């Protein structure tokens, strides 16, 4: 099988994590950009990337690049592609566009003009044309215009890869699965210890943590990928790749625990964990984090997404002070990481974060903060080291 270039799209701040994932999977020529990582692989690797990558939103296969400076050059450039090699006149398609250009102000215009070029080519060659289907297209085409450069790609994923297929029940503003996986990997979670999400909501962080711990492919529960409707779809190869990934899963010998004080959240989280076939690894309890203490022996890895006023009506200062107090008083020997979209909220925690990482939760600029809770005081820890 021949190798070709691909582009994995991701969220801001997760480029390095995604590049590391690609290298570990065996990608070639891995190069980071903004919200994307390019790499080289064959068709089997494209299947593997869609199945296994935790921090990718899409896997695109570029098929043509050209200079564009007006409507006519766009139409001509799209017509240079022989579209019948990718799909037939009986199939449906849709075009997604991203535009950063002085010539084109509206992405919808670019999509319309590109569609005209494609259907005109089919009508000329075959006498009839494929239809547009925005909801369930056979082929999804991605057009990216950056100043005078137009890149045309086939979208091998279809729906964004954060749609893992396990989440049937959600709460208000649930965390995106790709962001949850990215936070976990940034925090250094690898399954070698006990894990807790003390404000687990609908259980996304718990599910992603369990899949990382057991090395379960991120998108094992997805119903379909866009490449399954491509003309060169190879079902046997896909099955082989899937079996190979499943053979690399591993046992997990620690505990993954989730708390939430809302009964409805606990019910939804349990439903989603069951859907993901992860119930043997995850325990979910109805509990208010502020009334709990650490019960597990040894180090604890904690990751959570607390509310920050946007989603729930809370007294922000009091709430974040209680987070700090609970960690300080009740959770020794714990590395606690949480993300917040309220940058002022961190001032109220009353603890100094040892790390702060800039991310975006949706369109909201956020910070992922790390707090290290030592066994005993920090002074004791370092004095003991010296003795």
mmCIF file of C-alpha atoms in Angstrom, residues 61-270:
data_model
loop_
_atom_site.group_PDB
_atom_site.id
_atom_site.type_symbol
_atom_site.label_atom_id
_atom_site.label_comp_id
_atom_site.label_asym_id
_atom_site.label_seq_id
_atom_site.Cartn_x
_atom_site.Cartn_y
_atom_site.Cartn_z
ATOM 1 C CA UNK A 61 -6.581 13.113 3.435
ATOM 2 C CA UNK A 62 -5.367 16.029 1.239
ATOM 3 C CA UNK A 63 -5.920 15.354 -2.472
ATOM 4 C CA UNK A 64 -5.147 18.696 -4.187
ATOM 5 C CA UNK A 65 -3.482 22.066 -3.546
ATOM 6 C CA UNK A 66 -3.706 25.151 -5.737
ATOM 7 C CA UNK A 67 -3.413 28.948 -5.704
ATOM 8 C CA UNK A 68 -6.677 30.846 -5.476
ATOM 9 C CA UNK A 69 -7.292 34.585 -5.847
ATOM 10 C CA UNK A 70 -10.835 34.899 -7.200
ATOM 11 C CA UNK A 71 -14.043 33.027 -7.994
ATOM 12 C CA UNK A 72 -12.799 31.783 -11.394
ATOM 13 C CA UNK A 73 -9.533 30.348 -9.988
ATOM 14 C CA UNK A 74 -11.479 28.549 -7.252
ATOM 15 C CA UNK A 75 -13.868 26.969 -9.769
ATOM 16 C CA UNK A 76 -11.012 25.973 -12.094
ATOM 17 C CA UNK A 77 -8.900 24.521 -9.246
ATOM 18 C CA UNK A 78 -11.771 22.337 -7.986
ATOM 19 C CA UNK A 79 -12.432 21.141 -11.557
ATOM 20 C CA UNK A 80 -8.787 20.007 -11.904
ATOM 21 C CA UNK A 81 -9.640 17.067 -9.610
ATOM 22 C CA UNK A 82 -11.151 13.980 -11.257
ATOM 23 C CA UNK A 83 -14.005 13.583 -8.771
ATOM 24 C CA UNK A 84 -15.241 10.299 -10.297
ATOM 25 C CA UNK A 85 -12.158 8.577 -8.795
ATOM 26 C CA UNK A 86 -13.517 9.403 -5.319
ATOM 27 C CA UNK A 87 -17.281 8.912 -5.648
ATOM 28 C CA UNK A 88 -20.004 8.251 -8.215
ATOM 29 C CA UNK A 89 -22.853 10.382 -9.556
ATOM 30 C CA UNK A 90 -25.255 8.189 -7.561
ATOM 31 C CA UNK A 91 -23.647 9.065 -4.231
ATOM 32 C CA UNK A 92 -24.176 12.110 -2.016
ATOM 33 C CA UNK A 93 -21.597 14.595 -0.741
ATOM 34 C CA UNK A 94 -21.192 17.678 1.420
ATOM 35 C CA UNK A 95 -18.495 20.366 1.602
ATOM 36 C CA UNK A 96 -17.050 21.816 4.835
ATOM 37 C CA UNK A 97 -15.073 25.026 4.422
ATOM 38 C CA UNK A 98 -12.603 27.043 6.499
ATOM 39 C CA UNK A 99 -11.647 30.401 5.001
ATOM 40 C CA UNK A 100 -8.935 32.941 5.984
ATOM 41 C CA UNK A 101 -8.686 35.122 2.886
ATOM 42 C CA UNK A 102 -8.953 38.712 1.627
ATOM 43 C CA UNK A 103 -10.679 37.454 -1.537
ATOM 44 C CA UNK A 104 -13.363 35.294 0.045
ATOM 45 C CA UNK A 105 -15.344 36.667 2.956
ATOM 46 C CA UNK A 106 -17.958 33.920 3.308
ATOM 47 C CA UNK A 107 -17.240 30.210 3.689
ATOM 48 C CA UNK A 108 -20.761 29.460 2.406
ATOM 49 C CA UNK A 109 -19.918 31.122 -0.925
ATOM 50 C CA UNK A 110 -16.759 28.975 -1.240
ATOM 51 C CA UNK A 111 -18.810 25.839 -0.527
ATOM 52 C CA UNK A 112 -21.439 26.809 -3.116
ATOM 53 C CA UNK A 113 -18.894 27.620 -5.831
ATOM 54 C CA UNK A 114 -16.962 24.389 -5.146
ATOM 55 C CA UNK A 115 -20.190 22.377 -5.281
ATOM 56 C CA UNK A 116 -20.998 23.943 -8.690
ATOM 57 C CA UNK A 117 -17.564 22.924 -10.026
ATOM 58 C CA UNK A 118 -18.032 19.321 -8.845
ATOM 59 C CA UNK A 119 -21.585 18.803 -10.121
ATOM 60 C CA UNK A 120 -20.811 20.510 -13.448
ATOM 61 C CA UNK A 121 -17.951 18.021 -13.974
ATOM 62 C CA UNK A 122 -20.240 15.049 -13.275
ATOM 63 C CA UNK A 123 -23.000 16.387 -15.583
ATOM 64 C CA UNK A 124 -20.505 16.907 -18.384
ATOM 65 C CA UNK A 125 -19.022 13.408 -18.007
ATOM 66 C CA UNK A 126 -22.046 11.294 -17.091
ATOM 67 C CA UNK A 127 -25.160 13.337 -17.848
ATOM 68 C CA UNK A 128 -26.304 13.355 -14.234
ATOM 69 C CA UNK A 129 -24.932 14.599 -10.928
ATOM 70 C CA UNK A 130 -24.522 13.593 -7.264
ATOM 71 C CA UNK A 131 -26.748 15.246 -4.648
ATOM 72 C CA UNK A 132 -25.890 17.185 -1.530
ATOM 73 C CA UNK A 133 -26.746 15.553 1.790
ATOM 74 C CA UNK A 134 -25.770 17.648 4.806
ATOM 75 C CA UNK A 135 -26.740 15.053 7.402
ATOM 76 C CA UNK A 136 -25.604 11.652 6.089
ATOM 77 C CA UNK A 137 -23.342 12.237 3.069
ATOM 78 C CA UNK A 138 -21.446 9.390 1.405
ATOM 79 C CA UNK A 139 -18.422 11.658 0.973
ATOM 80 C CA UNK A 140 -17.392 14.647 3.079
ATOM 81 C CA UNK A 141 -15.030 17.114 1.372
ATOM 82 C CA UNK A 142 -12.971 19.635 3.314
ATOM 83 C CA UNK A 143 -11.826 22.886 1.665
ATOM 84 C CA UNK A 144 -9.352 25.077 3.534
ATOM 85 C CA UNK A 145 -8.368 28.470 2.110
ATOM 86 C CA UNK A 146 -5.481 30.266 3.818
ATOM 87 C CA UNK A 147 -4.762 33.531 1.992
ATOM 88 C CA UNK A 148 -3.960 32.368 -1.589
ATOM 89 C CA UNK A 149 -3.542 28.671 -0.841
ATOM 90 C CA UNK A 150 -6.470 26.306 -1.263
ATOM 91 C CA UNK A 151 -6.185 22.781 0.137
ATOM 92 C CA UNK A 152 -8.810 20.162 -0.773
ATOM 93 C CA UNK A 153 -9.101 17.057 1.415
ATOM 94 C CA UNK A 154 -11.332 14.071 1.904
ATOM 95 C CA UNK A 155 -12.606 13.778 5.465
ATOM 96 C CA UNK A 156 -11.971 10.158 6.469
ATOM 97 C CA UNK A 157 -13.708 10.489 9.849
ATOM 98 C CA UNK A 158 -17.179 11.875 9.139
ATOM 99 C CA UNK A 159 -18.669 13.033 12.421
ATOM 100 C CA UNK A 160 -16.064 14.604 14.708
ATOM 101 C CA UNK A 161 -14.049 11.913 16.477
ATOM 102 C CA UNK A 162 -15.130 13.253 19.862
ATOM 103 C CA UNK A 163 -18.401 11.413 19.144
ATOM 104 C CA UNK A 164 -17.066 8.183 20.599
ATOM 105 C CA UNK A 165 -20.367 6.330 20.528
ATOM 106 C CA UNK A 166 -20.639 5.568 24.248
ATOM 107 C CA UNK A 167 -22.374 8.707 25.488
ATOM 108 C CA UNK A 168 -26.177 8.481 25.445
ATOM 109 C CA UNK A 169 -26.903 10.628 28.503
ATOM 110 C CA UNK A 170 -25.476 14.110 29.074
ATOM 111 C CA UNK A 171 -25.657 16.946 31.601
ATOM 112 C CA UNK A 172 -25.483 20.697 31.029
ATOM 113 C CA UNK A 173 -22.378 21.530 28.934
ATOM 114 C CA UNK A 174 -20.583 18.172 29.155
ATOM 115 C CA UNK A 175 -16.856 18.226 28.467
ATOM 116 C CA UNK A 176 -15.821 17.262 24.936
ATOM 117 C CA UNK A 177 -14.333 13.735 24.888
ATOM 118 C CA UNK A 178 -11.216 14.854 22.964
ATOM 119 C CA UNK A 179 -10.610 17.651 25.481
ATOM 120 C CA UNK A 180 -11.137 15.202 28.377
ATOM 121 C CA UNK A 181 -8.620 12.741 26.880
ATOM 122 C CA UNK A 182 -6.172 15.583 26.193
ATOM 123 C CA UNK A 183 -6.379 16.831 29.784
ATOM 124 C CA UNK A 184 -5.776 13.309 31.087
ATOM 125 C CA UNK A 185 -2.720 12.829 28.867
ATOM 126 C CA UNK A 186 -1.387 16.308 29.749
ATOM 127 C CA UNK A 187 -1.785 15.383 33.428
ATOM 128 C CA UNK A 188 0.416 12.312 32.902
ATOM 129 C CA UNK A 189 -2.363 9.786 33.570
ATOM 130 C CA UNK A 190 -1.212 6.363 32.355
ATOM 131 C CA UNK A 191 -3.203 3.934 34.510
ATOM 132 C CA UNK A 192 -0.426 3.217 37.012
ATOM 133 C CA UNK A 193 -2.337 4.151 40.167
ATOM 134 C CA UNK A 194 -5.737 5.074 41.580
ATOM 135 C CA UNK A 195 -7.835 7.728 39.848
ATOM 136 C CA UNK A 196 -10.666 10.012 40.919
ATOM 137 C CA UNK A 197 -13.015 12.530 39.303
ATOM 138 C CA UNK A 198 -14.798 14.130 42.281
ATOM 139 C CA UNK A 199 -17.327 16.089 40.150
ATOM 140 C CA UNK A 200 -17.900 13.550 37.414
ATOM 141 C CA UNK A 201 -21.089 14.846 35.734
ATOM 142 C CA UNK A 202 -22.047 12.452 32.946
ATOM 143 C CA UNK A 203 -18.795 10.476 33.317
ATOM 144 C CA UNK A 204 -16.741 11.580 30.295
ATOM 145 C CA UNK A 205 -13.445 11.971 32.176
ATOM 146 C CA UNK A 206 -14.002 8.607 33.921
ATOM 147 C CA UNK A 207 -14.632 6.813 30.606
ATOM 148 C CA UNK A 208 -11.593 8.369 28.924
ATOM 149 C CA UNK A 209 -9.428 7.619 31.996
ATOM 150 C CA UNK A 210 -10.480 3.951 31.956
ATOM 151 C CA UNK A 211 -9.797 3.626 28.215
ATOM 152 C CA UNK A 212 -6.317 5.125 28.653
ATOM 153 C CA UNK A 213 -5.616 2.859 31.649
ATOM 154 C CA UNK A 214 -6.585 -0.273 29.690
ATOM 155 C CA UNK A 215 -5.207 0.955 26.333
ATOM 156 C CA UNK A 216 -8.657 0.523 24.752
ATOM 157 C CA UNK A 217 -8.922 2.272 21.339
ATOM 158 C CA UNK A 218 -10.726 5.608 21.803
ATOM 159 C CA UNK A 219 -13.283 5.047 19.032
ATOM 160 C CA UNK A 220 -13.984 1.347 19.472
ATOM 161 C CA UNK A 221 -17.675 2.137 20.179
ATOM 162 C CA UNK A 222 -18.274 4.315 17.102
ATOM 163 C CA UNK A 223 -20.932 3.109 14.678
ATOM 164 C CA UNK A 224 -19.132 4.273 11.515
ATOM 165 C CA UNK A 225 -16.367 6.291 9.879
ATOM 166 C CA UNK A 226 -16.617 8.211 6.612
ATOM 167 C CA UNK A 227 -13.962 6.041 4.894
ATOM 168 C CA UNK A 228 -16.373 3.076 5.014
ATOM 169 C CA UNK A 229 -18.235 4.650 2.068
ATOM 170 C CA UNK A 230 -15.123 5.330 -0.008
ATOM 171 C CA UNK A 231 -14.556 3.400 -3.230
ATOM 172 C CA UNK A 232 -11.342 1.825 -1.904
ATOM 173 C CA UNK A 233 -12.898 0.690 1.428
ATOM 174 C CA UNK A 234 -11.210 -2.507 2.594
ATOM 175 C CA UNK A 235 -13.315 -4.268 5.223
ATOM 176 C CA UNK A 236 -10.794 -7.098 5.785
ATOM 177 C CA UNK A 237 -7.972 -4.629 6.380
ATOM 178 C CA UNK A 238 -10.137 -2.668 8.829
ATOM 179 C CA UNK A 239 -10.949 -5.848 10.793
ATOM 180 C CA UNK A 240 -7.253 -6.744 10.891
ATOM 181 C CA UNK A 241 -6.348 -3.277 12.239
ATOM 182 C CA UNK A 242 -9.167 -3.467 14.816
ATOM 183 C CA UNK A 243 -8.020 -6.924 16.031
ATOM 184 C CA UNK A 244 -4.411 -5.754 16.250
ATOM 185 C CA UNK A 245 -5.416 -2.771 18.439
ATOM 186 C CA UNK A 246 -7.637 -4.912 20.677
ATOM 187 C CA UNK A 247 -4.757 -7.340 21.191
ATOM 188 C CA UNK A 248 -2.795 -4.481 22.779
ATOM 189 C CA UNK A 249 -5.330 -3.780 25.553
ATOM 190 C CA UNK A 250 -4.050 -4.380 29.087
ATOM 191 C CA UNK A 251 -5.330 -5.227 32.545
ATOM 192 C CA UNK A 252 -5.909 -2.470 35.119
ATOM 193 C CA UNK A 253 -5.229 -3.258 38.797
ATOM 194 C CA UNK A 254 -6.226 -0.031 40.558
ATOM 195 C CA UNK A 255 -9.478 1.874 41.160
ATOM 196 C CA UNK A 256 -11.220 4.579 39.124
ATOM 197 C CA UNK A 257 -13.775 6.428 41.236
ATOM 198 C CA UNK A 258 -16.287 9.141 40.352
ATOM 199 C CA UNK A 259 -18.357 11.290 42.713
ATOM 200 C CA UNK A 260 -21.228 13.633 41.974
ATOM 201 C CA UNK A 261 -23.712 15.086 44.416
ATOM 202 C CA UNK A 262 -26.560 15.155 41.851
ATOM 203 C CA UNK A 263 -28.473 11.838 41.627
ATOM 204 C CA UNK A 264 -29.353 12.571 37.980
ATOM 205 C CA UNK A 265 -25.653 13.006 37.093
ATOM 206 C CA UNK A 266 -24.726 9.747 38.844
ATOM 207 C CA UNK A 267 -27.448 7.919 36.895
ATOM 208 C CA UNK A 268 -26.246 9.367 33.556
ATOM 209 C CA UNK A 269 -22.595 8.636 34.319
ATOM 210 C CA UNK A 270 -23.399 4.998 35.168
#
